[in-house]
Short mmCIF file of C-alpha atoms in Angstrom, two decimals:
data_model
loop_
_atom_site.label_atom_id
_atom_site.label_comp_id
_atom_site.label_asym_id
_atom_site.label_seq_id
_atom_site.Cartn_x
_atom_site.Cartn_y
_atom_site.Cartn_z
CA UNK A 154 -48.86 4.11 -46.96
CA UNK A 155 -48.76 2.47 -43.56
CA UNK A 156 -52.16 1.34 -42.00
CA UNK A 157 -53.46 2.41 -38.64
CA UNK A 158 -50.56 2.29 -35.96
CA UNK A 159 -50.86 -0.64 -33.63
CA UNK A 160 -51.11 1.21 -30.52
CA UNK A 161 -52.15 -1.73 -28.67
CA UNK A 162 -49.04 -3.63 -29.11
CA UNK A 163 -47.23 -0.44 -27.95
CA UNK A 164 -49.17 -0.18 -24.92
CA UNK A 165 -48.14 -3.64 -23.87
CA UNK A 166 -44.59 -2.40 -23.26
CA UNK A 167 -43.39 -3.40 -20.02
CA UNK A 168 -40.07 -3.21 -18.48
CA UNK A 169 -37.93 -6.39 -18.90
CA UNK A 170 -36.17 -7.17 -21.90
CA UNK A 171 -38.14 -10.10 -22.86
CA UNK A 172 -41.72 -8.21 -23.16
CA UNK A 173 -39.93 -5.06 -25.07
CA UNK A 174 -38.85 -7.26 -27.56
CA UNK A 175 -41.69 -9.29 -27.78
CA UNK A 176 -43.67 -5.83 -28.46
CA UNK A 177 -41.05 -4.13 -30.77
CA UNK A 178 -41.26 -7.33 -32.98
CA UNK A 179 -44.98 -6.66 -33.39
CA UNK A 180 -44.44 -3.03 -34.08
CA UNK A 181 -41.94 -3.84 -36.59
CA UNK A 182 -44.16 -6.18 -38.47
CA UNK A 183 -47.18 -3.76 -38.34
CA UNK A 184 -45.68 -0.18 -38.73
CA UNK A 185 -41.89 -0.77 -39.71
CA UNK A 186 -41.48 3.00 -40.54
CA UNK A 187 -42.34 3.67 -36.79
CA UNK A 188 -40.06 1.09 -35.30
CA UNK A 189 -36.77 1.07 -37.52
CA UNK A 190 -35.93 4.74 -36.38
CA UNK A 191 -36.25 3.73 -32.43
CA UNK A 192 -34.41 0.60 -33.16
CA UNK A 193 -31.69 3.06 -34.63
CA UNK A 194 -31.80 5.24 -31.38
CA UNK A 195 -31.47 2.18 -29.19
CA UNK A 196 -28.09 1.05 -31.11
CA UNK A 197 -26.86 4.49 -31.03
CA UNK A 198 -27.71 4.78 -27.44
CA UNK A 199 -25.96 1.54 -26.37
CA UNK A 200 -22.76 2.59 -27.94
CA UNK A 201 -23.12 5.82 -26.11
CA UNK A 202 -23.45 3.70 -22.88
CA UNK A 203 -20.57 1.44 -23.30
CA UNK A 204 -18.56 5.00 -24.14
CA UNK A 205 -19.59 7.00 -20.90
CA UNK A 206 -19.06 3.87 -18.57
CA UNK A 207 -15.72 3.52 -19.88
CA UNK A 208 -14.80 7.26 -19.11
CA UNK A 209 -16.29 9.77 -22.05
CA UNK A 210 -18.40 12.49 -21.32
CA UNK A 211 -22.27 12.89 -21.13
CA UNK A 212 -23.42 11.77 -24.75
CA UNK A 213 -26.74 13.58 -26.39
CA UNK A 214 -28.90 12.01 -28.70
CA UNK A 215 -31.51 13.79 -30.81
CA UNK A 216 -35.08 12.70 -30.92
CA UNK A 217 -35.64 15.21 -33.62
CA UNK A 218 -35.98 12.91 -36.70
CA UNK A 219 -38.73 10.72 -34.62
CA UNK A 220 -42.54 11.64 -35.40
CA UNK A 221 -45.13 11.48 -32.74
CA UNK A 222 -46.06 7.78 -32.87
CA UNK A 223 -42.20 7.01 -33.02
CA UNK A 224 -41.87 9.14 -29.90
CA UNK A 225 -44.76 7.28 -28.07
CA UNK A 226 -42.87 4.02 -29.03
CA UNK A 227 -39.45 5.44 -27.74
CA UNK A 228 -41.03 6.45 -24.10
CA UNK A 229 -42.75 2.92 -24.13
CA UNK A 230 -39.29 1.25 -24.58
CA UNK A 231 -37.68 3.11 -22.20
CA UNK A 232 -39.96 3.02 -19.60
CA UNK A 233 -39.76 5.08 -16.06
CA UNK A 234 -37.23 4.23 -13.90
CA UNK A 235 -36.23 5.02 -10.56
CA UNK A 236 -34.84 8.77 -10.59
CA UNK A 237 -36.79 11.68 -11.55
CA UNK A 238 -36.41 15.68 -11.41
CA UNK A 239 -38.27 18.61 -11.95
CA UNK A 240 -36.49 21.99 -12.70
CA UNK A 241 -38.01 25.29 -11.93
CA UNK A 242 -37.39 27.70 -14.47
CA UNK A 243 -36.67 31.55 -13.93
CA UNK A 244 -39.54 32.23 -16.22
CA UNK A 245 -41.88 30.08 -14.25
CA UNK A 246 -41.59 27.06 -16.46
CA UNK A 247 -40.65 23.71 -15.40
CA UNK A 248 -38.07 21.57 -17.16
CA UNK A 249 -38.17 17.75 -16.44
CA UNK A 250 -35.14 14.73 -16.17
CA UNK A 251 -36.85 10.80 -16.66
CA UNK A 252 -34.53 8.08 -15.77
CA UNK A 253 -35.15 4.89 -18.07
CA UNK A 254 -35.34 1.76 -17.12
CA UNK A 255 -32.32 1.14 -18.03
CA UNK A 256 -29.91 3.29 -15.57
CA UNK A 257 -27.81 5.81 -17.32
CA UNK A 258 -30.32 6.45 -20.15
CA UNK A 259 -32.07 9.62 -19.67
CA UNK A 260 -34.94 11.54 -20.90
CA UNK A 261 -34.52 15.20 -20.80
CA UNK A 262 -37.36 17.64 -21.50
CA UNK A 263 -36.20 21.60 -21.55
CA UNK A 264 -38.23 24.39 -22.62
CA UNK A 265 -40.56 22.13 -24.96
CA UNK A 266 -37.35 20.27 -26.40
CA UNK A 267 -36.91 16.38 -25.87
CA UNK A 268 -33.97 14.56 -26.17
CA UNK A 269 -32.13 11.47 -24.95
CA UNK A 270 -29.01 11.62 -23.04
CA UNK A 271 -26.42 9.25 -21.68
CA UNK A 272 -24.88 10.02 -18.38
CA UNK A 273 -24.21 9.22 -14.92
CA UNK A 274 -26.87 12.45 -14.39
CA UNK A 275 -27.70 15.12 -17.03
CA UNK A 276 -25.74 17.90 -17.04
CA UNK A 277 -28.50 20.28 -16.79
CA UNK A 278 -28.69 19.46 -13.27
CA UNK A 279 -24.90 20.13 -12.50
CA UNK A 280 -24.70 23.18 -14.53
CA UNK A 281 -27.83 24.77 -12.68
CA UNK A 282 -26.37 24.23 -9.41
CA UNK A 283 -23.07 25.47 -10.49
CA UNK A 284 -24.71 28.76 -11.05
CA UNK A 285 -25.96 29.25 -7.67
CA UNK A 286 -23.92 31.81 -5.45
CA UNK A 287 -20.82 29.99 -3.82
CA UNK A 288 -20.72 30.29 0.08
CA UNK A 289 -23.02 30.52 2.73
CA UNK A 290 -23.31 33.63 5.14
CA UNK A 291 -23.64 32.93 8.74
CA UNK A 292 -25.92 35.68 10.93
CA UNK A 293 -24.38 37.48 13.14
CA UNK A 294 -25.40 38.10 15.99
CA UNK A 295 -27.71 34.85 15.66
CA UNK A 296 -31.12 34.54 17.00
CA UNK A 297 -31.91 33.83 20.76
CA UNK A 298 -32.22 29.78 21.28
CA UNK A 299 -29.57 29.04 18.25
CA UNK A 300 -27.21 26.38 19.68
CA UNK A 301 -24.98 24.51 16.87
CA UNK A 302 -26.01 26.46 13.81
CA UNK A 303 -22.81 28.50 13.49
CA UNK A 304 -20.56 25.69 13.01
CA UNK A 305 -22.73 23.54 10.72
CA UNK A 306 -22.79 26.76 8.61
CA UNK A 307 -18.98 27.33 8.72
CA UNK A 308 -18.26 23.87 8.10
CA UNK A 309 -20.60 23.80 5.18
CA UNK A 310 -19.17 27.26 3.82
CA UNK A 311 -15.79 25.63 3.89
CA UNK A 312 -16.85 22.45 2.20
CA UNK A 313 -18.59 24.00 -0.59
CA UNK A 314 -15.23 26.19 -1.38
CA UNK A 315 -13.28 23.10 -0.87
CA UNK A 316 -15.26 21.25 -3.47
CA UNK A 317 -14.79 24.12 -5.68
CA UNK A 318 -10.90 23.73 -5.39
CA UNK A 319 -10.43 20.10 -5.31
CA UNK A 320 -13.67 18.14 -5.72
CA UNK A 321 -13.58 17.00 -2.03
CA UNK A 322 -17.54 16.29 -0.92
CA UNK A 323 -18.80 16.46 2.73
CA UNK A 324 -22.40 15.31 4.17
CA UNK A 325 -23.58 16.92 7.42
CA UNK A 326 -26.19 14.33 8.89
CA UNK A 327 -28.18 16.81 10.88
CA UNK A 328 -30.18 13.80 12.06
CA UNK A 329 -27.10 12.97 14.55
CA UNK A 330 -26.63 16.68 15.59
CA UNK A 331 -28.35 18.52 18.71
CA UNK A 332 -30.22 21.22 16.50
CA UNK A 333 -32.48 23.10 18.00
CA UNK A 334 -35.85 24.17 16.31
CA UNK A 335 -34.17 27.90 16.11
CA UNK A 336 -30.53 26.26 14.62
CA UNK A 337 -32.98 24.63 11.99
CA UNK A 338 -34.83 27.76 10.75
CA UNK A 339 -31.34 29.82 10.63
CA UNK A 340 -29.96 26.80 8.43
CA UNK A 341 -32.93 26.82 6.27
CA UNK A 342 -32.75 30.23 5.42
CA UNK A 343 -28.97 30.40 4.99
CA UNK A 344 -29.12 27.53 2.65
CA UNK A 345 -32.25 28.59 0.62
CA UNK A 346 -34.29 26.35 -1.88
CA UNK A 347 -32.76 25.92 -5.15
CA UNK A 348 -34.65 25.51 -8.50
CA UNK A 349 -34.27 21.32 -8.66
CA UNK A 350 -36.33 18.78 -7.02
CA UNK A 351 -35.13 14.99 -7.59
CA UNK A 352 -37.05 11.76 -5.98
CA UNK A 353 -34.52 8.97 -6.23
CA UNK A 354 -36.47 5.35 -5.25
CA UNK A 355 -33.23 3.55 -5.98
CA UNK A 356 -31.70 3.55 -2.37
CA UNK A 357 -35.07 3.54 -0.82
CA UNK A 358 -37.30 6.94 -0.54
CA UNK A 359 -34.78 9.50 -1.17
CA UNK A 360 -35.58 13.24 -1.72
CA UNK A 361 -33.07 15.49 -2.86
CA UNK A 362 -33.30 19.26 -3.38
CA UNK A 363 -30.64 21.68 -4.52
CA UNK A 364 -30.35 24.61 -2.09
CA UNK A 365 -29.90 28.00 -3.48
CA UNK A 366 -26.23 28.26 -2.80
CA UNK A 367 -23.62 26.58 -5.31
CA UNK A 368 -22.91 22.66 -4.85
CA UNK A 369 -25.29 22.75 -1.61
CA UNK A 370 -28.33 19.71 -1.61
CA UNK A 371 -30.14 18.22 0.85
CA UNK A 372 -30.69 14.79 1.30
CA UNK A 373 -33.41 13.35 3.11
CA UNK A 374 -34.35 9.82 3.62
CA UNK A 375 -38.04 8.25 4.55
CA UNK A 376 -39.49 4.97 5.83
CA UNK A 377 -42.48 3.18 4.37
CA UNK A 378 -44.67 5.19 6.17
CA UNK A 379 -43.46 8.47 4.82
CA UNK A 380 -41.48 9.57 8.22
CA UNK A 381 -37.87 11.04 7.48
CA UNK A 382 -35.29 8.86 9.16
CA UNK A 383 -32.44 10.76 7.40
CA UNK A 384 -31.91 14.44 7.25
CA UNK A 385 -28.43 15.60 5.73
CA UNK A 386 -27.05 18.37 3.81
CA UNK A 387 -24.34 17.46 1.33
CA UNK A 388 -21.54 19.88 -0.24
CA UNK A 389 -20.41 18.50 -3.64
CA UNK A 390 -21.58 16.98 -6.81
CA UNK A 391 -25.32 15.58 -7.23
CA UNK A 392 -25.78 13.36 -4.77
CA UNK A 393 -24.82 9.88 -5.78
CA UNK A 394 -28.58 8.33 -4.99
CA UNK A 395 -29.50 10.11 -7.97
CA UNK A 396 -26.54 9.14 -10.17
CA UNK A 397 -26.23 6.00 -12.45
CA UNK A 398 -22.77 3.92 -11.54
CA UNK A 399 -20.36 2.75 -14.64
CA UNK A 400 -21.81 -0.86 -13.64
CA UNK A 401 -25.35 0.36 -14.04
CA UNK A 402 -24.37 1.55 -17.72
CA UNK A 403 -22.55 -1.39 -18.92
CA UNK A 404 -25.65 -3.28 -17.42
CA UNK A 405 -27.99 -1.05 -19.35
CA UNK A 406 -25.71 -1.46 -22.46
CA UNK A 407 -25.98 -5.38 -21.93
CA UNK A 408 -29.99 -5.06 -22.10
CA UNK A 409 -30.06 -2.88 -25.03
CA UNK A 410 -27.54 -5.38 -26.77
CA UNK A 411 -30.11 -8.37 -26.07
CA UNK A 412 -32.80 -6.28 -27.24
CA UNK A 413 -31.47 -5.28 -30.71
CA UNK A 414 -29.83 -8.72 -31.36
CA UNK A 415 -32.92 -10.54 -31.07
CA UNK A 416 -34.86 -7.70 -33.29
CA UNK A 417 -32.13 -8.05 -36.11
CA UNK A 418 -31.85 -11.74 -35.83
#
């Protein structure tokens, strides 16, 4: 029977290979039955990162075999990265996506079930937005005070339909357009508010929200004083500010390789 779990060693885990390895080695010494399943999952995750970086589809890794203490250790090892997402379910519940400190390696919590996903972005985010209705309705007549919103809505409608056909993406930078307050009200009503909210700190302070229409996202950037400096609507895939690149995933695999090599020497 293993003695008391050394939670002080687990609490010492911080982003960075050296500290993670030192803490894991301490955990291995004090509670190997807790740390060894986590090590095995890290090795599996490294292989998945390399595969996805080379073009494989997203890979889901189960954590069902981890007990509560091993899950705590895994959470400390993975840490908290630069991207997080909140998903509101139709039943009123909330699901969450959290990038680890190693881009491309995600913790996903859906309806009480937790798993690891290796991908540029978890598939659930794409699945939800593609379930929204396609296309936009342009009010006719437009309210008094509207100036440019009709052309913007037409452009976005064409863009989201084009993405459906050929994968081409389009971004409309509202910051650069002469939009009246009425224009913005009409636009907001037309695109609606979807069930996904994403925060990405990798490209500054970026807030991404799914619209209530398929393939449409609002992308807003803020400065250090929380003042909006860019406001755009994108038609296409999950915006790039929330996605890990192939290079990111290779770097993450290298980092995991350093960790596991040190641990198994």
